GROMACS .gro file of C-alpha atoms in nm:
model
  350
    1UNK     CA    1  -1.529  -0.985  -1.621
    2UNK     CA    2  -1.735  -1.130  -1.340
    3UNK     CA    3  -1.852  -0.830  -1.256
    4UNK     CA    4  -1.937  -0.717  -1.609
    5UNK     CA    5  -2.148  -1.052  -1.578
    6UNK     CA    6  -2.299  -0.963  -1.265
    7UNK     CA    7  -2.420  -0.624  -1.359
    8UNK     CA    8  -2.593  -0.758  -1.721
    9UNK     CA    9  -2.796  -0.985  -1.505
   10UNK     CA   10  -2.929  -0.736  -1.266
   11UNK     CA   11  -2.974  -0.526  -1.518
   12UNK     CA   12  -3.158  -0.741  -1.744
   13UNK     CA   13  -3.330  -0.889  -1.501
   14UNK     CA   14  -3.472  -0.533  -1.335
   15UNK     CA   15  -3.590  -0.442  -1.698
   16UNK     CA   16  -3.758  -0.722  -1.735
   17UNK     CA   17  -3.937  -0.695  -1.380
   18UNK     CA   18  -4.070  -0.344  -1.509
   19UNK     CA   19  -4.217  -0.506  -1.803
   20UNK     CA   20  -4.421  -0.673  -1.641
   21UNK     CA   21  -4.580  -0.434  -1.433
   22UNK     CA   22  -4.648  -0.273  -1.764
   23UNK     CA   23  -4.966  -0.262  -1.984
   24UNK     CA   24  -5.040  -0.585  -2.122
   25UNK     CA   25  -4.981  -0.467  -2.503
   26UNK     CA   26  -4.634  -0.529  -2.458
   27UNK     CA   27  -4.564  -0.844  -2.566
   28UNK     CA   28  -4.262  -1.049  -2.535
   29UNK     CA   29  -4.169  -1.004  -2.915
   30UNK     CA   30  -4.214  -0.602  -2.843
   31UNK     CA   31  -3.995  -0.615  -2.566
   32UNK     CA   32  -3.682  -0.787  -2.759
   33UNK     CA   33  -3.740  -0.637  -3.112
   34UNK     CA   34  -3.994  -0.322  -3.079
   35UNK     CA   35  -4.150  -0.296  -3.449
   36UNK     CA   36  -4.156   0.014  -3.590
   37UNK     CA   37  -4.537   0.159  -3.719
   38UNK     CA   38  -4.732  -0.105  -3.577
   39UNK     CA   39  -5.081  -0.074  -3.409
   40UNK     CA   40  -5.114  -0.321  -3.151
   41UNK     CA   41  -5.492  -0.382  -3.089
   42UNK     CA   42  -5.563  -0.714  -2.820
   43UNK     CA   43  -5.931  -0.675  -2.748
   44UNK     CA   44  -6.086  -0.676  -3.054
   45UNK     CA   45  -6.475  -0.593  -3.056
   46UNK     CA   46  -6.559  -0.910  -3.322
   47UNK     CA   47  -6.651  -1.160  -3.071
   48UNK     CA   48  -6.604  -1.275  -2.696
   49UNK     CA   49  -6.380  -1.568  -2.790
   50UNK     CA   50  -6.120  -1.345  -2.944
   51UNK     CA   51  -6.151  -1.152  -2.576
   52UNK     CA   52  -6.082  -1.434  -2.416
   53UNK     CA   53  -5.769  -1.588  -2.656
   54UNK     CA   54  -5.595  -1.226  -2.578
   55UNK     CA   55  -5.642  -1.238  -2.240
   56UNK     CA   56  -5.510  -1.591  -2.223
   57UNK     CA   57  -5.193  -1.474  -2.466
   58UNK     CA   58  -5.106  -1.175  -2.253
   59UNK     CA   59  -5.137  -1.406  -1.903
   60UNK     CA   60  -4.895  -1.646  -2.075
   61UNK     CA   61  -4.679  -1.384  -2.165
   62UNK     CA   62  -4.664  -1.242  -1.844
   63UNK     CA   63  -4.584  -1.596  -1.652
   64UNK     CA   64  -4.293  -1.656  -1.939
   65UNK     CA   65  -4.153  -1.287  -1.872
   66UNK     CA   66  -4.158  -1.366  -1.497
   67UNK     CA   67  -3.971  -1.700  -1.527
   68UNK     CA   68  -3.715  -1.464  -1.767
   69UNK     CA   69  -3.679  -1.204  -1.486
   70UNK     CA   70  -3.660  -1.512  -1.200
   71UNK     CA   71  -3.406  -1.707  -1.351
   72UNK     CA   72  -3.166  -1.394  -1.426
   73UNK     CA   73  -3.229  -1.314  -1.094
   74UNK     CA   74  -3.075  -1.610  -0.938
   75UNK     CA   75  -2.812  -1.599  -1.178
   76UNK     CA   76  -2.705  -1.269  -1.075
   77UNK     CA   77  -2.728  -1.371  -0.710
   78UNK     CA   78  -2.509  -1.729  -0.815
   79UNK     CA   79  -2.267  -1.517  -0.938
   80UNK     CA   80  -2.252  -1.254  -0.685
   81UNK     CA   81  -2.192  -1.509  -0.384
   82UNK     CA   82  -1.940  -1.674  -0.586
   83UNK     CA   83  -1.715  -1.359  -0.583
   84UNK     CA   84  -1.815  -1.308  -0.230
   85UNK     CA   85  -1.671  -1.680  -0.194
   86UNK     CA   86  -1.389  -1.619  -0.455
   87UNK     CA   87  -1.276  -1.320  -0.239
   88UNK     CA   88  -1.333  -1.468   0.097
   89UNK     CA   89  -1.107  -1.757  -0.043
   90UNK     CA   90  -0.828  -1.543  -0.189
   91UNK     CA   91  -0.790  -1.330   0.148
   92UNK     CA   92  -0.849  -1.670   0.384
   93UNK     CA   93  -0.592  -1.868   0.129
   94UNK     CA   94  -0.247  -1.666   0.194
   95UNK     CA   95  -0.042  -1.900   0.411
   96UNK     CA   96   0.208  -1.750   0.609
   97UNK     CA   97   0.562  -1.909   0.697
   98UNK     CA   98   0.809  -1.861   0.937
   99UNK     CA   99   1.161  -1.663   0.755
  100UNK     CA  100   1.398  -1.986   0.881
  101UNK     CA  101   1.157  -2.204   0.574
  102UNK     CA  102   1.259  -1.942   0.312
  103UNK     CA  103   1.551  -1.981   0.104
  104UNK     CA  104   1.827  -1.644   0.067
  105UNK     CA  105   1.836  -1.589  -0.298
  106UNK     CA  106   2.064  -1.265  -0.312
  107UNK     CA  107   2.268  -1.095  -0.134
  108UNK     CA  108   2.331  -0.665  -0.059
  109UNK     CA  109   2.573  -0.498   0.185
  110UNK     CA  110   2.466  -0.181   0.297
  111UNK     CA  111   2.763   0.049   0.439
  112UNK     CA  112   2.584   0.255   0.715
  113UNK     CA  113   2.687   0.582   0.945
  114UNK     CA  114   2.548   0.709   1.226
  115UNK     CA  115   2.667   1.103   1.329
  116UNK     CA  116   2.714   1.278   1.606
  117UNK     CA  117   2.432   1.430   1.816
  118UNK     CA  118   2.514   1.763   1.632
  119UNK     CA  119   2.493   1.600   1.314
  120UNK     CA  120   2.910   1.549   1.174
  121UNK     CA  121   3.114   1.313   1.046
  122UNK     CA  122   3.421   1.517   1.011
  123UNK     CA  123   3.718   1.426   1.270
  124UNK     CA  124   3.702   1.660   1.569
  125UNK     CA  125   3.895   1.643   1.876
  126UNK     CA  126   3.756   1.911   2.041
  127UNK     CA  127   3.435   1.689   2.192
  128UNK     CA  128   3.483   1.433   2.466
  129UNK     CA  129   3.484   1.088   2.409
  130UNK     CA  130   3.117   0.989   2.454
  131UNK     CA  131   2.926   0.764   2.293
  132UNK     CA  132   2.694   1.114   2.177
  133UNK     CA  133   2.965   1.231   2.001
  134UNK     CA  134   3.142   0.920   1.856
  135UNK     CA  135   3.054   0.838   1.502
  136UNK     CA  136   2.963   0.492   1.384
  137UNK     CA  137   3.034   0.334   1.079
  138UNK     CA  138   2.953  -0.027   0.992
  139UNK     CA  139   2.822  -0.266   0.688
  140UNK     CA  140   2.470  -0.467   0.748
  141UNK     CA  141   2.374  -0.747   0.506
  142UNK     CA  142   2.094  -0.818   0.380
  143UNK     CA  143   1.909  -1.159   0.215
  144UNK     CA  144   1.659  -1.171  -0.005
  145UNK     CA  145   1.376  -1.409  -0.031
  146UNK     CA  146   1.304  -1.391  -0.455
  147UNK     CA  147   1.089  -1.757  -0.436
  148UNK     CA  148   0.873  -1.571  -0.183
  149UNK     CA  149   0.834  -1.219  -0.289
  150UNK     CA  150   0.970  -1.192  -0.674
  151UNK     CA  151   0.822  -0.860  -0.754
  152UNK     CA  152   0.938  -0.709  -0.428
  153UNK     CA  153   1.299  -0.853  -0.444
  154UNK     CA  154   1.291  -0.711  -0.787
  155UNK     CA  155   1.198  -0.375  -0.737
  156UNK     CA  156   1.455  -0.386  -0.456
  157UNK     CA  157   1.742  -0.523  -0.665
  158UNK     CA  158   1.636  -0.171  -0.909
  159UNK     CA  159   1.783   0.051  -0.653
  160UNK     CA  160   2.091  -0.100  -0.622
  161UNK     CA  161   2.332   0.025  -0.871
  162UNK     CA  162   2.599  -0.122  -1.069
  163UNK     CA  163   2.928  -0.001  -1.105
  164UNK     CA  164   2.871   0.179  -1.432
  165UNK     CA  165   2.606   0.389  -1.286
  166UNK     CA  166   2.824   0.506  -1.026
  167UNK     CA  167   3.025   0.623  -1.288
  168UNK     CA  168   2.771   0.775  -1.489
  169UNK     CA  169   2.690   1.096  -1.277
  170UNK     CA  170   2.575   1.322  -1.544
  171UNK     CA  171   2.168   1.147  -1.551
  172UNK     CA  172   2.186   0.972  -1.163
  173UNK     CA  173   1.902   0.700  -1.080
  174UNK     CA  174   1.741   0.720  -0.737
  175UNK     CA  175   1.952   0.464  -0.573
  176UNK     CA  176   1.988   0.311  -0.206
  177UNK     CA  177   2.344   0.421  -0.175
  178UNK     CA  178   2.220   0.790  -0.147
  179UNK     CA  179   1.985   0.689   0.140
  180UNK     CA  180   1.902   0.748   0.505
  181UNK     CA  181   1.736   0.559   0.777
  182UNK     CA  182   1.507   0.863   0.873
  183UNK     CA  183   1.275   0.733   1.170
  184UNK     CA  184   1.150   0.478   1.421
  185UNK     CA  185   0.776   0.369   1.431
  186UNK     CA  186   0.722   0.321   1.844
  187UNK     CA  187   0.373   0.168   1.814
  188UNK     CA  188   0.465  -0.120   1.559
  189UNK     CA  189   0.832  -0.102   1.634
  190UNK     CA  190   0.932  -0.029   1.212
  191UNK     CA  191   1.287   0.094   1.171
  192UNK     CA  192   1.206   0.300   0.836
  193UNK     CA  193   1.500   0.286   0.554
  194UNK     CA  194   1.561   0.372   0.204
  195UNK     CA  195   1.452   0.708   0.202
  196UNK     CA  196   1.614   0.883  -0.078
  197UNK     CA  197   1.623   1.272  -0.078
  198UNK     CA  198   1.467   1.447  -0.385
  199UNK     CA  199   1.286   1.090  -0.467
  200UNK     CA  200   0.875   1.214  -0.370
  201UNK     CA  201   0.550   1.128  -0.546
  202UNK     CA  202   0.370   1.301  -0.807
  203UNK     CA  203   0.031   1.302  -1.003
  204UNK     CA  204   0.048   1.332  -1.351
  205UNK     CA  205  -0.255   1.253  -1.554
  206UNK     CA  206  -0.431   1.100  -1.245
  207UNK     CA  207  -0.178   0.840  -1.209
  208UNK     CA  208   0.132   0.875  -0.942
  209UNK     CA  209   0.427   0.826  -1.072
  210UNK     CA  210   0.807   0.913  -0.882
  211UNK     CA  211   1.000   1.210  -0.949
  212UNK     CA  212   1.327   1.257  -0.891
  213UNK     CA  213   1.545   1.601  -0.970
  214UNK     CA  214   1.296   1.699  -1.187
  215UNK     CA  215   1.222   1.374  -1.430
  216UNK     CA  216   0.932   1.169  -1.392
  217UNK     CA  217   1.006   0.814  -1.337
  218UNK     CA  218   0.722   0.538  -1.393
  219UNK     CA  219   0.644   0.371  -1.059
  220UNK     CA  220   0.410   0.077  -0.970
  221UNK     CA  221   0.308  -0.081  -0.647
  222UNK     CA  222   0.477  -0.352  -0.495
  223UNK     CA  223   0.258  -0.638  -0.473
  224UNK     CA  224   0.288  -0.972  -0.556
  225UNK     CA  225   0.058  -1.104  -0.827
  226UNK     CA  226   0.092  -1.483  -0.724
  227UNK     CA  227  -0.168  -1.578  -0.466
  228UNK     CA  228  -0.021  -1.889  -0.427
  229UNK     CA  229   0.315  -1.791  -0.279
  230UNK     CA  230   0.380  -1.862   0.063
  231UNK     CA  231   0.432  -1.555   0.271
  232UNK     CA  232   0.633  -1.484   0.547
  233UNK     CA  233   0.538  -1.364   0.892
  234UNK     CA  234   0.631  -1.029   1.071
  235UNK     CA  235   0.762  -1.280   1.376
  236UNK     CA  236   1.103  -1.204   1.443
  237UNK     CA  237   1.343  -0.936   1.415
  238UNK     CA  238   1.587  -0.830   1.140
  239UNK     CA  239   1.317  -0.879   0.861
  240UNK     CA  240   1.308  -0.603   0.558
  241UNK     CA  241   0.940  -0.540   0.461
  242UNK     CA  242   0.751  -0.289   0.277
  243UNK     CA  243   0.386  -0.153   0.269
  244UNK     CA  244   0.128  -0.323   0.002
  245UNK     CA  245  -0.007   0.016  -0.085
  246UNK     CA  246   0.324   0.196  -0.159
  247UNK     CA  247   0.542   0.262  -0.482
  248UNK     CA  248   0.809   0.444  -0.339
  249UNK     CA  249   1.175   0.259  -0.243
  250UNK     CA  250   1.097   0.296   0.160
  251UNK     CA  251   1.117  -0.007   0.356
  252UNK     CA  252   1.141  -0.094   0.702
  253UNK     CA  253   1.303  -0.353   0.953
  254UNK     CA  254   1.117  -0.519   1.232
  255UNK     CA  255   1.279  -0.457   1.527
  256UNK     CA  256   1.006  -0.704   1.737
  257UNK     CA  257   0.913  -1.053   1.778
  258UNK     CA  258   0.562  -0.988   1.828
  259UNK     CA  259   0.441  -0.810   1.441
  260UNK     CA  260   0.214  -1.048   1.306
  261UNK     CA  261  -0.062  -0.782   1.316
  262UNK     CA  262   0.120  -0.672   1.015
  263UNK     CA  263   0.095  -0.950   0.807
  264UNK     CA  264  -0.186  -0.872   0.521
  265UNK     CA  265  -0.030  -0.479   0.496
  266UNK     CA  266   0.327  -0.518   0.455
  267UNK     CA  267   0.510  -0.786   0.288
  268UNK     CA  268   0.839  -0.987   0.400
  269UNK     CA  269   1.084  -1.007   0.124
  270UNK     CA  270   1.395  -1.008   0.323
  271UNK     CA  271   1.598  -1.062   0.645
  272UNK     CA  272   1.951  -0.899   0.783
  273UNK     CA  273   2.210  -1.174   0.825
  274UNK     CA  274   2.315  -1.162   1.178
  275UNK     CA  275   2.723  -1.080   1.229
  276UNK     CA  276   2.932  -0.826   1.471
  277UNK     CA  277   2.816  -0.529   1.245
  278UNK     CA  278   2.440  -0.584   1.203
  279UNK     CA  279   2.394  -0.663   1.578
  280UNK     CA  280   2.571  -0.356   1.663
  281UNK     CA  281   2.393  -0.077   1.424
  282UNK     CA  282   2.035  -0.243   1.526
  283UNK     CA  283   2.120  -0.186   1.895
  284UNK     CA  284   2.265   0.136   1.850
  285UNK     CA  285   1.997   0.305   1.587
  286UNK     CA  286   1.712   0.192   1.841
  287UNK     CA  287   1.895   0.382   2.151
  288UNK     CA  288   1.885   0.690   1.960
  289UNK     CA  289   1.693   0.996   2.089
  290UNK     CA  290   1.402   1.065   1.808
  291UNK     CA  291   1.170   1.354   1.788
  292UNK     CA  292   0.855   1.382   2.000
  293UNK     CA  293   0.571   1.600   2.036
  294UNK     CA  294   0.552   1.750   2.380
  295UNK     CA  295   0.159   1.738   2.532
  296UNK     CA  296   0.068   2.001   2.759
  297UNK     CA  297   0.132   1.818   3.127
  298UNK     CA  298  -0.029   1.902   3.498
  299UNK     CA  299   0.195   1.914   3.768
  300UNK     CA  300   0.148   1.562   3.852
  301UNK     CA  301   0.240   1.410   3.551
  302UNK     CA  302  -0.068   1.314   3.413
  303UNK     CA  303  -0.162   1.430   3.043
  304UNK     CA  304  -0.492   1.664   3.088
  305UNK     CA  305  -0.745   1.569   2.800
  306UNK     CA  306  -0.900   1.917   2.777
  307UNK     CA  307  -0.569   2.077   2.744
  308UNK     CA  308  -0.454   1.807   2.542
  309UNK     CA  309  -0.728   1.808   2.299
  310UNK     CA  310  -0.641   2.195   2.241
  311UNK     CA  311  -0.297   2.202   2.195
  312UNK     CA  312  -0.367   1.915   1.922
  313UNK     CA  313  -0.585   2.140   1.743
  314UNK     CA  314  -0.377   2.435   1.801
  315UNK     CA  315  -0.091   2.239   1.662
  316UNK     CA  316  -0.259   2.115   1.372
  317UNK     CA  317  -0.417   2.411   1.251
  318UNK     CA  318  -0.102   2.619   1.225
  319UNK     CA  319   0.099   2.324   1.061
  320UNK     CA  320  -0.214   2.331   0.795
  321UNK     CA  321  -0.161   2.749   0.759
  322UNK     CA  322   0.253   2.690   0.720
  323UNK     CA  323   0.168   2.460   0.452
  324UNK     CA  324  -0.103   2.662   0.293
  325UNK     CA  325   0.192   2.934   0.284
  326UNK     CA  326   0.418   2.724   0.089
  327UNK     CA  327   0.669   2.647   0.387
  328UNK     CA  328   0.759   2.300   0.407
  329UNK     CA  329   0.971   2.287   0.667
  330UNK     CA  330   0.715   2.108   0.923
  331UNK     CA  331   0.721   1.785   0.715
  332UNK     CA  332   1.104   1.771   0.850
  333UNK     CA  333   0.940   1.759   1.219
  334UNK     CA  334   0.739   1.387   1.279
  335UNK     CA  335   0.723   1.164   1.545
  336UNK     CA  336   1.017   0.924   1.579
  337UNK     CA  337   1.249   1.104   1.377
  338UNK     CA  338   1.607   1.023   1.477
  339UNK     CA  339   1.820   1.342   1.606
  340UNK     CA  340   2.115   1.230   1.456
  341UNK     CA  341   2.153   1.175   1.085
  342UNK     CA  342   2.138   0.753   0.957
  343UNK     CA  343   2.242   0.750   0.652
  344UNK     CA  344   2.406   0.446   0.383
  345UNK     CA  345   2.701   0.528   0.206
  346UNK     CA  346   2.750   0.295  -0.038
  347UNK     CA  347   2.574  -0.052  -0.127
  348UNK     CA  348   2.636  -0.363  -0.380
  349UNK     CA  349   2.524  -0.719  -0.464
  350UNK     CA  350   2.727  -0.960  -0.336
   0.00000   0.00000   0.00000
């Protein structure tokens, strides 16, 4: 609405600017209701006195239209530096909390796998006993912070299902216990989760929305409307976050002291309660080999910018041709993905 505001004023305020550069026949009366059939005559040839009164009229008009045009003027500019201020104030405003000061208000249990190195879960005896080819299975738990981040601990909550939809299979609901912890960010240390296959965005009717198997599924983004909720910094590890800008289920887990530079893009709304299990499936998940891109090396070791710069290009432009083909099997192949398959069996509210 302040905006609306902002742009009548200008607008009002450049019309009335042109007016006055315009021929003196327009007076003020003409300018707010134009009559219709009307001669307007202000020198008339009678006598030098009636020169003189129109002359006198039309400067006073044009001093009157000029304090108009002034005063809208600084109107507009009053109200334009207050939502300068307004904004400045909203963005300056967020404080920011360490996760010990927020209060666990639910509870989840996540029941987790890791695979082999080829990719099984089936028994096998025919491998040797190392850690590549041992399969993990454990449960990590997970608090929520719902004073801190209500809409985000909300949509969260949505993906876990009860026990009637797990026995409802004919219509199934995207849901967390069909999901896999597909990669590792290196440069901001983001252990990505809650990737469920088939679940992608669409446009319809210039809005995204989710699909899922085929049905559209009404999505928003998670943000929290309440500016004065205290947030909670990216300053330990353990902490479940998501992206601002982002209406699909995928969140991550710090796995870093150091991640304030993330506070103002991604939101805390949770934390993994520390036991036997968690400890052990955040230590193994970040040993695990993830896919790189190889960069053309010298013999030395060091990375060659020229023929760096054209194996990039190189790269880039046949990935674009694959996808202008229809094959989408590139978008399986991104940095950090892990080698061996993360994925969550089953979850709950405790």
């Amino acid at each position: 609405m302040l905006y609306i505001r902002c742009g009548c004023a200008w607008g009002l305020a450049w019309l009335l600017s042109s007016v006055v550069q315009k021929n003196d026949a327009f007076s003020l009366g003409n300018v707010l209701k134009p009559q219709t059939n009307t001669r307007l005559t202000l020198y008339s040839d009678s006598s030098e006195n009636d020169r003189h009164e129109s002359s006198y009229l039309s400067n006073n008009r044009r001093l009157l239209i000029h304090d108009i045009g002034a005063s809208l003027l600084s109107t507009a500019c009053l109200a334009s530096t207050s939502t300068v201020a307004n904004a400045v104030e909203a963005t300056t405003s967020t404080q920011y909390i360490d996760a010990s000061q927020a209060k666990v208000t639910n509870k989840v249990y996540f029941d987790v796998r890791v695979s082999r190195q080829d990719g099984s879960f089936y028994v096998r005896d025919d491998l040797p006993n190392t850690p590549e080819n041992q399969v993990f299975y454990g449960k990590i738990v997970v608090g929520l912070f719902a004073q801190n981040a209500p809409t985000h601990v909300e949509k969260f909550l949505s993906y876990i299902p009860s026990l009637s939809d797990y026995l409802s299979e004919e219509n199934p609901l995207p849901s967390y216990g069909r999901s896999q912890f597909p990669r590792i960010d290196q440069s901001t240390g983001l252990l990505w989760g809650g990737k469920i296959p088939s679940l992608q965005v669409a446009e319809y009717g210039g809005s995204s929305a989710l699909q899922y198997y085929g049905r559209i599924l009404p999505a928003s983004l998670w943000l929290e409307r309440d500016r004065d909720l205290q947030r909670i910094s990216h300053n330990q590890k353990g902490l479940l976050t998501h992206a601002n800008l982002d209406l699909t289920p995928e969140f991550a887990i710090t796995t870093r002291r150091d991640g304030t530079e993330l506070d103002g893009r991604y939101t805390v709304f949770g934390k993994i309660l520390e036991d036997e299990s968690s400890d052990q499936f955040l230590s193994l998940i970040q040993d695990l080999p993830t896919y790189e891109i190889n960069r053309p090396t010298s013999t030395d070791g060091v990375v060659e910018d020229a023929a760096s710069v054209i194996y990039n290009a190189q790269r880039q432009f046949f990935r674009n041709t694959a996808k202008s083909f229809g094959d989408s099997r590139l978008d399986k192949t991104y940095e950090g993905k892990f080698l061996r398959r993360v994925e969550v069996t089953q979850v709950g509210v405790l």
